[in-house]
Coordinates of C-alpha atoms and ligand atoms in Angstrom, one line a residue:
X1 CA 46.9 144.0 -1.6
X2 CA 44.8 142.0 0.8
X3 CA 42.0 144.6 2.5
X4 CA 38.3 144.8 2.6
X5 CA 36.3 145.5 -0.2
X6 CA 33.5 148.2 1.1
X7 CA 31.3 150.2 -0.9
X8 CA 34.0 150.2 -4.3
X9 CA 37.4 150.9 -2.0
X10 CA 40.1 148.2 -0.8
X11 CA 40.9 149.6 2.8
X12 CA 41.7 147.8 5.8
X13 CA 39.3 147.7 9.1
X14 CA 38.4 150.5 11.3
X15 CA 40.1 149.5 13.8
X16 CA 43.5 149.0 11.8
X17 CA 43.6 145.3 13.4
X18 CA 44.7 142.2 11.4
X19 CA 44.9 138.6 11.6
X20 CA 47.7 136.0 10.2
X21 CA 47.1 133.6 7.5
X22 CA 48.7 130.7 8.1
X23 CA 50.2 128.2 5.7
X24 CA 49.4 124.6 6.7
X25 CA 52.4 123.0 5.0
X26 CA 55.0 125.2 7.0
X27 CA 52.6 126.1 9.5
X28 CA 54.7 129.9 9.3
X29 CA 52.5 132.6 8.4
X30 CA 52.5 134.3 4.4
X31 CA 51.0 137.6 5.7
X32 CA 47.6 139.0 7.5
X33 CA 44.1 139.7 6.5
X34 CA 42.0 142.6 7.5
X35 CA 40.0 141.4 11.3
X36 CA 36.5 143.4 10.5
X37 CA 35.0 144.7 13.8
X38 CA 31.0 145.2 13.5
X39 CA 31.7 149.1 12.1
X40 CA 33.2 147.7 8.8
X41 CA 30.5 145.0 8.4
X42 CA 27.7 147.9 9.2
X43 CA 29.4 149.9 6.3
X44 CA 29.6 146.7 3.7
X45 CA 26.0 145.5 4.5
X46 CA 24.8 149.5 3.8
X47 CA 26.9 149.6 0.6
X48 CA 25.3 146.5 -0.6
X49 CA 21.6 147.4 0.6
X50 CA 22.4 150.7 -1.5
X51 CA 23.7 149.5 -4.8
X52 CA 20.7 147.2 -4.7
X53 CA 18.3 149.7 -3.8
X54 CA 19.0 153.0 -5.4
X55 CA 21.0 151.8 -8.8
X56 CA 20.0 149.6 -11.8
X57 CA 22.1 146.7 -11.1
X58 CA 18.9 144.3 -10.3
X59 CA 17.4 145.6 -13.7
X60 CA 20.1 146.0 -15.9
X61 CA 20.6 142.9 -17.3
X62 CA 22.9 143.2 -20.3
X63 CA 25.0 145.4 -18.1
X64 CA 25.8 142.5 -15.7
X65 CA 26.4 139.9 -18.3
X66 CA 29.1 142.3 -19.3
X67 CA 30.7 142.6 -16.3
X68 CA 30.9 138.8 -15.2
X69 CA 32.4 138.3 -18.6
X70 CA 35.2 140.9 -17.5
X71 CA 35.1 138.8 -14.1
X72 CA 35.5 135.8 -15.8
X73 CA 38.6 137.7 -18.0
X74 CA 40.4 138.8 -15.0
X75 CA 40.2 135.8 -13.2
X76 CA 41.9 134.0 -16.0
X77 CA 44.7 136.9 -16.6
X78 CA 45.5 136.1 -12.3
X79 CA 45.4 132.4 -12.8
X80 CA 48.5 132.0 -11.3
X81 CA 48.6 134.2 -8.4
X82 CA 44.4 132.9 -7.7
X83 CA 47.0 129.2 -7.9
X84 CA 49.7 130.4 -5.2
X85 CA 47.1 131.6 -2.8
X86 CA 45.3 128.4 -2.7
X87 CA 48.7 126.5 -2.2
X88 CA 49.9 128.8 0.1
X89 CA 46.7 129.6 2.3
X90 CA 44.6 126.2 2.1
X91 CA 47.2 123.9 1.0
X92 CA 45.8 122.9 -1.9
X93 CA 48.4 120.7 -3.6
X94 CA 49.4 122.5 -7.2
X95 CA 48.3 118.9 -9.2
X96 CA 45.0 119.9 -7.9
X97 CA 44.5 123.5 -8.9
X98 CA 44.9 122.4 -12.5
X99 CA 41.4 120.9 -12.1
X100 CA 38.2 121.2 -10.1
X101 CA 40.2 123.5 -7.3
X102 CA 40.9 126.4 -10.0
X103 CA 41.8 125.9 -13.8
X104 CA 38.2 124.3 -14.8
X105 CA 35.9 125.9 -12.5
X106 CA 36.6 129.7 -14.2
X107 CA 34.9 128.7 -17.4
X108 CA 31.3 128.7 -14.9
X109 CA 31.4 132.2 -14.8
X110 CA 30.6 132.6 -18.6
X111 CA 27.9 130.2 -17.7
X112 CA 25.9 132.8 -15.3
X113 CA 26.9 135.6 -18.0
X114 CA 24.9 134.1 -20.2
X115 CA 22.1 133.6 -17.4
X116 CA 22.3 136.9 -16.5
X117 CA 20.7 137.9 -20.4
X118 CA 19.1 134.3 -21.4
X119 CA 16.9 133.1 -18.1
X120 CA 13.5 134.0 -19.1
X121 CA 12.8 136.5 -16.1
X122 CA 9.0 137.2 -17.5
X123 CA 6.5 134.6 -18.3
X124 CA 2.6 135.2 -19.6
X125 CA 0.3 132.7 -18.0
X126 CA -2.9 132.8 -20.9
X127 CA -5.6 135.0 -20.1
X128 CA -8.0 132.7 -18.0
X129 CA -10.9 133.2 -15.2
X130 CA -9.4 133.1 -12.4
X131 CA -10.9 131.8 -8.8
X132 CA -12.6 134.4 -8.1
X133 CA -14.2 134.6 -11.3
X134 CA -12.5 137.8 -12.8
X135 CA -10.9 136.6 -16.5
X136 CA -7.4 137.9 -16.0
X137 CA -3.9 137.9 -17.9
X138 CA -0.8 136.5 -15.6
X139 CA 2.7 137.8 -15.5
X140 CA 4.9 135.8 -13.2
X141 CA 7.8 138.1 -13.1
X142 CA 11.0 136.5 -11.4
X143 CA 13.3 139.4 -9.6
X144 CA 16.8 138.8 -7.6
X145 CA 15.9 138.3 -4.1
X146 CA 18.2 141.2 -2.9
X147 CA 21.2 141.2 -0.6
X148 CA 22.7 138.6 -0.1
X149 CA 25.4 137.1 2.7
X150 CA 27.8 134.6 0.9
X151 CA 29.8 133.0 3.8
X152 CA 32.3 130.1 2.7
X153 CA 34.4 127.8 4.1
X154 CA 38.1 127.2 4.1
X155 CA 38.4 123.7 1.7
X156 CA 36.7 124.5 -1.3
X157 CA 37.4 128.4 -0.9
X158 CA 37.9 129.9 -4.1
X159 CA 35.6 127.8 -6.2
X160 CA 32.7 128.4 -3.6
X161 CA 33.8 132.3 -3.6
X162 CA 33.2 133.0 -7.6
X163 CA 30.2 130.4 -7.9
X164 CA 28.2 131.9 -5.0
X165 CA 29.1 135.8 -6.0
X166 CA 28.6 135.0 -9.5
X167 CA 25.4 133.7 -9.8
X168 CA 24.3 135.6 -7.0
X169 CA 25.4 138.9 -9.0
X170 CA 23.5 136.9 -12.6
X171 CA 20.8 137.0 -10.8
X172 CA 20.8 141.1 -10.0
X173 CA 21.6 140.9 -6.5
X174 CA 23.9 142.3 -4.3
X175 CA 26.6 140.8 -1.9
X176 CA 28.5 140.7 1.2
X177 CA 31.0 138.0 1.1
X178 CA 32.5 136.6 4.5
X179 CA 35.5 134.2 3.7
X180 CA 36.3 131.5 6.0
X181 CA 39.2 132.9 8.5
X182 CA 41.5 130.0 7.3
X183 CA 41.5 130.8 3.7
X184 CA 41.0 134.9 3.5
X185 CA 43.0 135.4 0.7
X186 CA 40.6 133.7 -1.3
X187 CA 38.0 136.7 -0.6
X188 CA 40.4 139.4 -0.6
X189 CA 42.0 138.7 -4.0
X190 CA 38.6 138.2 -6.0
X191 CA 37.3 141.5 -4.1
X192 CA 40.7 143.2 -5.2
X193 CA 39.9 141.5 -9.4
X194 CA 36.5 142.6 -9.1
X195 CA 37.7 146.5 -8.2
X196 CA 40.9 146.4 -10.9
X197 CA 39.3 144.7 -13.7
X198 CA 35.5 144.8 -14.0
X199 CA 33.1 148.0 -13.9
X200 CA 30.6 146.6 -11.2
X201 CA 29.7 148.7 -9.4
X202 CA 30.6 150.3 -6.1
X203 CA 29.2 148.2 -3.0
X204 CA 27.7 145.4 -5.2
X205 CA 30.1 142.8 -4.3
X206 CA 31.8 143.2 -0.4
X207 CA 34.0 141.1 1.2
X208 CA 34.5 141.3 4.9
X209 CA 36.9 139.0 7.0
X210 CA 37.6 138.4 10.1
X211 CA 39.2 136.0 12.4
X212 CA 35.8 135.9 14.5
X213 CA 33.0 133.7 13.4
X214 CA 30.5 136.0 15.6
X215 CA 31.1 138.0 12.2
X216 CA 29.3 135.6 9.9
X217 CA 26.8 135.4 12.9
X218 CA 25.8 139.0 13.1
X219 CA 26.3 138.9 9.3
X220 CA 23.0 136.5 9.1
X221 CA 21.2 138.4 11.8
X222 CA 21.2 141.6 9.8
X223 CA 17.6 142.7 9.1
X224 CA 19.2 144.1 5.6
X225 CA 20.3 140.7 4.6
X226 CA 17.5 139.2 2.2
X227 CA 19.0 136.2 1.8
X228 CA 22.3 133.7 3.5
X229 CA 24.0 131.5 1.0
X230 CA 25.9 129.4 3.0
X231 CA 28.9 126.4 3.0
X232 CA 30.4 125.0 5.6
X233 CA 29.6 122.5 8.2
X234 CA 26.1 121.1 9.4
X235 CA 26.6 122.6 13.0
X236 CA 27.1 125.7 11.6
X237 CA 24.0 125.5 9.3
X238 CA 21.7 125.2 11.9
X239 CA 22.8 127.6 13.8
X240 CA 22.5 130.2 10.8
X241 CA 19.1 128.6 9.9
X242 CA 17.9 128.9 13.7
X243 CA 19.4 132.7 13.6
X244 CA 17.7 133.3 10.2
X245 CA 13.9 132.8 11.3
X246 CA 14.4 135.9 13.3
X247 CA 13.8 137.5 10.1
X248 CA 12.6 135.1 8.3
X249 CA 15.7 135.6 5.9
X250 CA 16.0 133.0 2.6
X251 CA 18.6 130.5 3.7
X252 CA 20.3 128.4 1.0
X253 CA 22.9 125.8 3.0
X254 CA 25.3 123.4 1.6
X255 CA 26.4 121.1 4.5
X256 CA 28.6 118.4 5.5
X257 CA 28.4 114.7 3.9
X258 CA 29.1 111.2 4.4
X259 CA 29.0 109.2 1.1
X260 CA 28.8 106.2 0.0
X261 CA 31.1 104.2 -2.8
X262 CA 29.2 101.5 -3.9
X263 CA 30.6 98.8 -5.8
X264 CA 28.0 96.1 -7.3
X265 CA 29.2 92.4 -7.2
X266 CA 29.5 92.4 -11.2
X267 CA 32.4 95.6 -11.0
X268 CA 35.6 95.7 -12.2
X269 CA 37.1 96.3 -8.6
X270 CA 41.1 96.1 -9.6
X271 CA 40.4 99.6 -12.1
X272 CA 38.3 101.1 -8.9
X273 CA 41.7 101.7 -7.8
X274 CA 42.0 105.0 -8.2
X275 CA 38.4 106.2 -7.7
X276 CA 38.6 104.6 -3.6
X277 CA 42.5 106.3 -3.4
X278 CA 40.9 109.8 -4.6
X279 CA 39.5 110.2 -1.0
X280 CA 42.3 111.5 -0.1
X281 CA 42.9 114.2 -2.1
X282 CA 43.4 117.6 -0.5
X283 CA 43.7 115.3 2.8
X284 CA 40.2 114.4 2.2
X285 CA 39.1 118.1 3.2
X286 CA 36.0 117.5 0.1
X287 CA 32.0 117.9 1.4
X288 CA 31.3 115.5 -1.2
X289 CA 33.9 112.7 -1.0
X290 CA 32.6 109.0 -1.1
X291 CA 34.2 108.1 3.0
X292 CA 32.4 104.9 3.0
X293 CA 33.3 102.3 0.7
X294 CA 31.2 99.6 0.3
X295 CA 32.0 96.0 -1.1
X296 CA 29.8 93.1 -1.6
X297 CA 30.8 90.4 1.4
X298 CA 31.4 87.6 -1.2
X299 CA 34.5 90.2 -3.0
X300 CA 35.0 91.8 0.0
X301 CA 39.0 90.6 0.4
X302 CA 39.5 91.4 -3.0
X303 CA 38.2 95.2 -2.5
X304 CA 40.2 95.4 0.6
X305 CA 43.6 94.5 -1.1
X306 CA 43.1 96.7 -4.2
X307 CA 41.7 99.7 -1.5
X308 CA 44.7 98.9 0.4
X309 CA 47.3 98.7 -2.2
X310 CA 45.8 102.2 -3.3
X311 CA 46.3 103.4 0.1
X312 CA 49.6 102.5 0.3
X313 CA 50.8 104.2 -2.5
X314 CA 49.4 107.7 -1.3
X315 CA 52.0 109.9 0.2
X316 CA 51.1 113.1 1.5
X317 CA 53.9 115.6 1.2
X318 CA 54.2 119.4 0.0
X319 CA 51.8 121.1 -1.7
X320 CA 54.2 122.8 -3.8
X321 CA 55.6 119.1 -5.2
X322 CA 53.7 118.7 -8.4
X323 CA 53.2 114.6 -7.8
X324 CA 51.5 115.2 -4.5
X325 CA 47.8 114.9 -4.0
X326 CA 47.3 114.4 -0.2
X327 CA 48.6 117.9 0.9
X328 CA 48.0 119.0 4.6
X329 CA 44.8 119.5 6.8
X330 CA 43.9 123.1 7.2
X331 CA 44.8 123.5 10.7
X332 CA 46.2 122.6 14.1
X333 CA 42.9 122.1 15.8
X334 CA 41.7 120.2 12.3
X335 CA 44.6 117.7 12.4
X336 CA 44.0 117.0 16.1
X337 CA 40.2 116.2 15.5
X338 CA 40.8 113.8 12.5
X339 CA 43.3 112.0 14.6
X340 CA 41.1 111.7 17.7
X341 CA 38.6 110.1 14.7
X342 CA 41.1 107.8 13.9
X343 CA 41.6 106.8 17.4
X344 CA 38.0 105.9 17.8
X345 CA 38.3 103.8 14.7
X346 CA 40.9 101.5 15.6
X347 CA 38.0 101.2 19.0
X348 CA 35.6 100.2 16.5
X349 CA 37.4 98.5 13.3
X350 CA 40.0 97.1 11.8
X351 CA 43.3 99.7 10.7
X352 CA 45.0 98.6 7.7
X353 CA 46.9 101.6 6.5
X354 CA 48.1 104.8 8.2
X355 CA 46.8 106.1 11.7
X356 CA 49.0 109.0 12.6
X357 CA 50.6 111.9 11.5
X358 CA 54.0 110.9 8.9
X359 CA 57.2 110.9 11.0
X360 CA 58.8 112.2 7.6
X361 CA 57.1 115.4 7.8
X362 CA 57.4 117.0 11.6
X363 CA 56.4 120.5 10.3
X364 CA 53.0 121.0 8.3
X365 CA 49.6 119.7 9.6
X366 CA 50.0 116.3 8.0
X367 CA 47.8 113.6 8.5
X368 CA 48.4 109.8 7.1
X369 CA 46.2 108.3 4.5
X370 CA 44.0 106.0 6.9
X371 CA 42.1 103.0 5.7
X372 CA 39.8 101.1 7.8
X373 CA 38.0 97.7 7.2
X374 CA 35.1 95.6 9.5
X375 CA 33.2 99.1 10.1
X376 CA 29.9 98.8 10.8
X377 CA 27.5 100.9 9.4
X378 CA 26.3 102.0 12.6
X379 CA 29.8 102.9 14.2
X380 CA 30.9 106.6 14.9
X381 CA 33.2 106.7 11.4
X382 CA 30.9 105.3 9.5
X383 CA 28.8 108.0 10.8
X384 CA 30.6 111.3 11.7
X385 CA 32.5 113.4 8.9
X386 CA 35.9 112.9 9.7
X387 CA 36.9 115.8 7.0
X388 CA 40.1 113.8 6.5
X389 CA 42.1 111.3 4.5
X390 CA 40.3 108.0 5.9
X391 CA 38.3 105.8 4.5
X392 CA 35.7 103.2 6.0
X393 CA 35.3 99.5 4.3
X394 CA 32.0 98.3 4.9
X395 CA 30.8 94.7 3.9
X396 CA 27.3 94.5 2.5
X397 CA 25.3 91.0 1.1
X398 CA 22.9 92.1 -1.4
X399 CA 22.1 95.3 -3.4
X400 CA 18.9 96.0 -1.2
X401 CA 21.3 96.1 1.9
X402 CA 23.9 98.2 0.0
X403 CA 21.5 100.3 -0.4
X404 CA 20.2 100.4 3.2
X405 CA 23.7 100.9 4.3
X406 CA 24.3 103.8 2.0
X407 CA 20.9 106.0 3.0
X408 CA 21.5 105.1 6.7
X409 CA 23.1 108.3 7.3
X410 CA 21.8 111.8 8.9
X411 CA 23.6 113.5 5.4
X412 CA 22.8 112.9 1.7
X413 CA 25.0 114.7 -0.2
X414 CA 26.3 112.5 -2.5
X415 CA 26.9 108.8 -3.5
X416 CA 29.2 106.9 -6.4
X417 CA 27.9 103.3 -7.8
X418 CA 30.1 101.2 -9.7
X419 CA 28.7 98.4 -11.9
X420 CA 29.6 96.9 -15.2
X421 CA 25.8 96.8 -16.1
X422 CA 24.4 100.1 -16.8
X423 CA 20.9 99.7 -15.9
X424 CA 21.2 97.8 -12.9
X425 CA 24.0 101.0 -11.7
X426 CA 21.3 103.8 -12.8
X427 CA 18.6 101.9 -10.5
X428 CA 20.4 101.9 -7.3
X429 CA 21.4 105.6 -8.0
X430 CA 17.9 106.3 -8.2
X431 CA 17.2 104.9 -4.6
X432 CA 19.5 106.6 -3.1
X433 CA 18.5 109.9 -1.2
X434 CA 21.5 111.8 -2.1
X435 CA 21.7 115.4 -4.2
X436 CA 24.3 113.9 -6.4
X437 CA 25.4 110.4 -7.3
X438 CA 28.2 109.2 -9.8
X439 CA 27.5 106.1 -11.7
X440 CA 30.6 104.5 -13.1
X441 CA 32.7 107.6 -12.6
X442 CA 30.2 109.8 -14.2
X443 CA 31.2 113.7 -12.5
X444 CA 28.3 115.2 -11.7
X445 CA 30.4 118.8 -11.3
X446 CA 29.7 121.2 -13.4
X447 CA 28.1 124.7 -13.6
X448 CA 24.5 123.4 -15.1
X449 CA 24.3 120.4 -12.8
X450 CA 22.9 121.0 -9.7
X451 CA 24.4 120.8 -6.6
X452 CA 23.4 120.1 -3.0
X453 CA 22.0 118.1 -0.2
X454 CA 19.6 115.7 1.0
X455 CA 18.6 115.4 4.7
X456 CA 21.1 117.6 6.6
X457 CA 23.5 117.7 3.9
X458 CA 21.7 121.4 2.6
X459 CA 18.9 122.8 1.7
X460 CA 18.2 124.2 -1.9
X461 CA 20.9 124.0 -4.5
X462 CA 24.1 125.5 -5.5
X463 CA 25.2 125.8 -9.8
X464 CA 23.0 125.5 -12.3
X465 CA 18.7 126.6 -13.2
X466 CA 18.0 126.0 -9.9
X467 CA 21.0 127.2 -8.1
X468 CA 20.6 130.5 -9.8
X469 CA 16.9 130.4 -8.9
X470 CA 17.5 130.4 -5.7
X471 CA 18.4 133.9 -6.0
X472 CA 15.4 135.1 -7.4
X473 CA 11.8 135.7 -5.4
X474 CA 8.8 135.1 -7.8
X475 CA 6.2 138.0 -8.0
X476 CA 2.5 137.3 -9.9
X477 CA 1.0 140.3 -11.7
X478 CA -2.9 139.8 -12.9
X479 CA -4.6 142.1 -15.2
X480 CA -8.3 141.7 -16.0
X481 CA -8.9 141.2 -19.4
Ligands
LIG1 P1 32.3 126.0 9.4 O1 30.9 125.7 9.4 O2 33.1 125.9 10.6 O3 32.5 127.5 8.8 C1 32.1 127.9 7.6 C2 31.9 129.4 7.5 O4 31.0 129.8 8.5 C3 33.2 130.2 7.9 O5 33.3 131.3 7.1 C4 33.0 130.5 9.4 O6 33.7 131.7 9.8 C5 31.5 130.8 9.3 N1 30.8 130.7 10.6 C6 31.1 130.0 11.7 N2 30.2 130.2 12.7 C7 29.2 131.0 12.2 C8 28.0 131.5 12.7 N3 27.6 131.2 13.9 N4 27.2 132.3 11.9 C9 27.7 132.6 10.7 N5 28.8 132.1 10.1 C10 29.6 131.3 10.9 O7 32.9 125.1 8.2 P2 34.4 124.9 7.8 O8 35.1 124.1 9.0 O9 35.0 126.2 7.4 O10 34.3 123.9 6.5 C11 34.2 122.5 6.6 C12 32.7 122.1 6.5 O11 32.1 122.6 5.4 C13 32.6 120.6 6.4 O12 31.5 120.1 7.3 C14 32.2 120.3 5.0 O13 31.5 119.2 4.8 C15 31.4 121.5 4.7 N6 31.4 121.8 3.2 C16 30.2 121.6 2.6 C17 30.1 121.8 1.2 C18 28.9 121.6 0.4 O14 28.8 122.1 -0.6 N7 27.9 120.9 0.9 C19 31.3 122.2 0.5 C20 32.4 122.5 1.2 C21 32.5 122.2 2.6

C-alpha cells in the first residue's frame, strides 16, 4: 500500500496519476507512488490546519506521548520491510541500515515521547515591576508553532522522515510531509504505520508526493503553513527561504556541507584508515561527510598512502550484498553530475584512485570510489559538494592554517579533528564555525545532540532541546500583582 495519507485515509491522487520509483542498483522500477496534483495538496494542507485548529492535539500532551510511543512500536514491528524500501528505493546498502540509516535511529522516537510530557512548556518569571512601572507576575508559555511543511530529501530519507514528524508532532503540531520524488516510499510507508498502528489522529500527519518539485514549492507558499522544516540542498533552501518571506513563514533549513577531516601532526594516521574510507559510504550521498581531508605537509605522503590504500580496498557493488558499503548514487542525472565533478578534478589535482563509473557493474548508477591529492583549498572540489564517493587531500603547515583551510568554505555543517592530545583536538574544534565537529571519532549523532549548520549549511537546528524548540512559538502572559 503506497498512497497518500489525507485527512486519516490512504487514497491515491485525484487525478489517479502515478509515478515510478526507481531502484538505483538495477535501475528497473519496484512500483509507483501517488503524483499529487495541487487538489490533493489543498486537501492535506486543510486536514492538517483542522486537526490543529479544531481538536486537542496541540494541548493534549499525555495523549501525544502515547501515540509516538505506538509510533515508535510500529516502526520497530516493520523493521524489515522500513529495511527493503531503503535498499530498494535509495540504495542504501543493507550493512548500513543496521546502523545510523534505520536500526539505531528508531529508539529517537521514545526520546520526543518523553518531550512531548517532560519539556517544561510553562515557566513563572517572579513577580517584579516591570518597565512601565506596573509590578506584574510573568508566564512565558511555549505552544507548537502550528502547521508544519516537512519536505526531505532522497539520501537520508527515512531517518529525516520520523525525526522531523516526530518531534514536530512532540511538540503539538501538525504536518504535511512531502517526500523527496526519488525516495517516496519512505513517506508512503510511515504515513501507512502511522494510520494501521497508532491512534493519531485524522489529518495530523499527511504525506503528499509527487514527482514535481513545484509541489514542495506551492507547499511552502501556502498561507496555512506556519512553519517549513526543510533538508535538502542549499539551492533549494534559498529558494524556499526567499518564497517563505511572502508570509513571513518560520523556516528551519538543513543544507548542504563540505567538511573538513583534520588530522593534527601528533595523530595516529595508519588507524585513520577507516574514518577517511567512510566517505564513501552510501556513495558518499551524506550532508555531513568530512570531503576534505586534511594532512599536515610534513606527513602528508604518509596520509596519502594510508587514504589511498583505504580507497583501494572500497568496492562499490549491490546493495543487497551484506559486505558492501559504497552502494549506487541515487540517480541517472546524480551519477552524471558527480562524474562531471570528477572530471574537473583531474583539471585541478592530482587522481589517485577511481575516476569513472566500474566496468564490472554496467547496470546500476555506480560511481568509483575517487580520491584526489594536491587540491587547493580554493579549487572547485574543494569547494562544491560533490554528493559523491570522492574525497579531496589537502596539504596544510601549521594548525592555524588547518584551521583557515577548514572555515574557508560557504558551508559549516560539520568538521572531524584527529589528535592524540586531547586538549590540543577540543581547541581547534572550538575554532571551527561548523554545527557539529567530531574529535577523535567522537559521533555527534544522536537524538539530544543538536544538529545543523553554520553559514549556508542551515539555519536553526534539527534533534534535540533546541530542535524540538524550533517547533514551538514563545507567548508572555503578565498579570499585575
Ligand atoms: P533537493 O534540494 O533537490 O530536494 C530536497 C527536497 O526539496 C525534495 O523533496 C524536493 O522535491 C524538494 N524541492 C525541490 N525544489 C523545491 C522548491 N522549489 N520548493 C520546495 N521544495 C522543493 O535535495 P536532494 O537532491 O533531494 O538532496 C541532496 C541535498 O540535501 C544535498 O545538498 C545534501 O547536502 C542535502 N542534505 C542536507 C542534510 C542536512 O541535514 N544538512 C541532510 C541530508 C541532505
Amino acid at each position: 500500500m503506497t498512497g497518500l495519507l489525507i485527512n486519516g485515509a490512504v487514497r491515491d491522487s485525484a487525478g489517479a496519476r502515478t509515478f515510478p520509483n526507481i531502484n538505483p542498483a538495477t535501475e528497473q522500477s519496484i512500483g509507483s507512488a501517488p503524483d499529487a496534483d495541487l487538489s490533493d495538496l489543498d486537501a492535506a494542507v486543510a486536514a492538517a490546519r483542522r486537526a490543529f485548529d479544531d481538536t486537542d492535539w496541540s494541548r493534549d500532551h499525555d495523549f501525544r506521548a502515547h501515540c509516538l510511543r505506538q509510533l515508535h512500536e510500529g516502526l520497530c514491528a516493520e523493521q524489515e520491510r522500513l529495511r527493503d524500501v531503503l535498499v530498494m528505493e535509495a540504495g542504501v546498502p543493507v550493512a548500513l541500515t543496521h546502523s545510523i540509516w534505520l536500526d539505531t535511529i528508531l529508539d529517537s522516537v521514545l526520546y520526543w515521547a518523553d518531550l512531548a510530557t517532560s519539556y517544561p512548556y510553562e515557566v513563572q518569571l517572579t513577580a517584579r515591576q516591570t518597565l512601565a512601572a506596573v509590578t506584574s507576575t510573568r508566564t512565558v508559555v511555549r505552544e507548537p508553532v502550528g502547521v508544519v511543511a516537512a519536505i526531505t530529501p532522497w539520501n537520508y530519507p527515512l531517518p529525516l522522515n520520523i525525526f522531523k514528524v516526530a518531534a514536530a508532532l512532540a511538540a503539538g503540531c501538525t504536518v504535511v510531509l512531502k517526500p523527496a520524488p526519488d525516495t517516496p516510499w519512505s513517506g508512503t510507508e510511515l504515513g501507512r504505520i502511522i494510520l494501521e498502528r497508532t491512534d493519531i489522529p485524522a489529518g495530523v500527519v499527511n504525506v503528499v508526493t509527487a514527482a514535481d518539485p513545484l509541489i514542495g514549492a506551492a507547499l511552502v507558499a501556502d498561507p496555512r503553513i506556519d512553519m517549513v522544516t526543510f533538508t535538502g540542498s542549499t539551492e533549494v533552501g534559498k529558494r524556499i527561504m526567499a518564497a517563505a518571506a511572502d508570509n513571513v513563514t518560520r523556516v528551519c533549513l538543513e543544507l548542504g556541507g563540505k567538511s573538513a577531516n583534520i588530522v593534527l601532526d601528533d595523530a595516529d594516521l595508519p588507524a585513520l584508515a577507516a574514518d577517511i574510507a567512510g566517505v564513501c559510504a552510501h556513495a558518499g550521498q551524506g550532508c555531513a561527510l568530512t570531503t576534505r581531508l586534511l594532512l599536515p605537509r610534513h606527513r602528508y605522503d604518509e596520509g596519502i598512502a594510508v587514504a589511498r590504500a583505504a580507497f583501494e580496498q572500497l568496492r562499490c557493488g549491490d546493495p543487497t550484498d551484506p559486505a558492501v558499503v559504497v552502494g549506487p548514487v541515487i540517480n541517472a542525472r546524480q551519477r552524471d553530475r558527480i562524474l562531471r565533478m570528477i572530471d574537473v578534478g583531474k583539471q585541478e589535482a592530482r587522481l589517485l584512485v577511481g575516476g569513472g563509473t566500474p566496468e564490472s557493474l554496467p547496470v546500476g548508477y555506480y560511481v568509483e570510489p575517487t580520491l584526489f591529492c594536491d587540491v587547493g583549498p580554493d579549487a572547485v572540489i574543494a569547494q562544491q559538494e560533490i554528493f559523491g564517493p570522492v574525497l579531496a587531500i589537502i596539504p596544510y603547515e601549521d594548525d592555524d592554517h588547518a584551521v583557515q583551510i577548514a572555515n574557508n568554505s560557504i558551508y559549516g555543517l560539520s568538521a572531524a579533528v584527529h589528535s592524540k592530545d586531547t586538549d590540543r583536538a577540543m581547541g581547534i574544534a572550538r575554532r571551527l564555525r561548523t554545527g557539529t565537529v567530531g574529535v577523535n571519532g567522537g559521533v555527534w549523532l544522536a537524538a539530544d545532540t543538536p544538529f545543523g549548520g553554520y553559514k549556508q549549511s542551515g539555519l536553526g537546528r534539527e534533534l534535540g532541546i533546541d530542535g524540538f524548540a524550533e517547533f514551538l512559538e514563545t507567548k508572555s502572559i503578565a498579570l499585575p500583582c
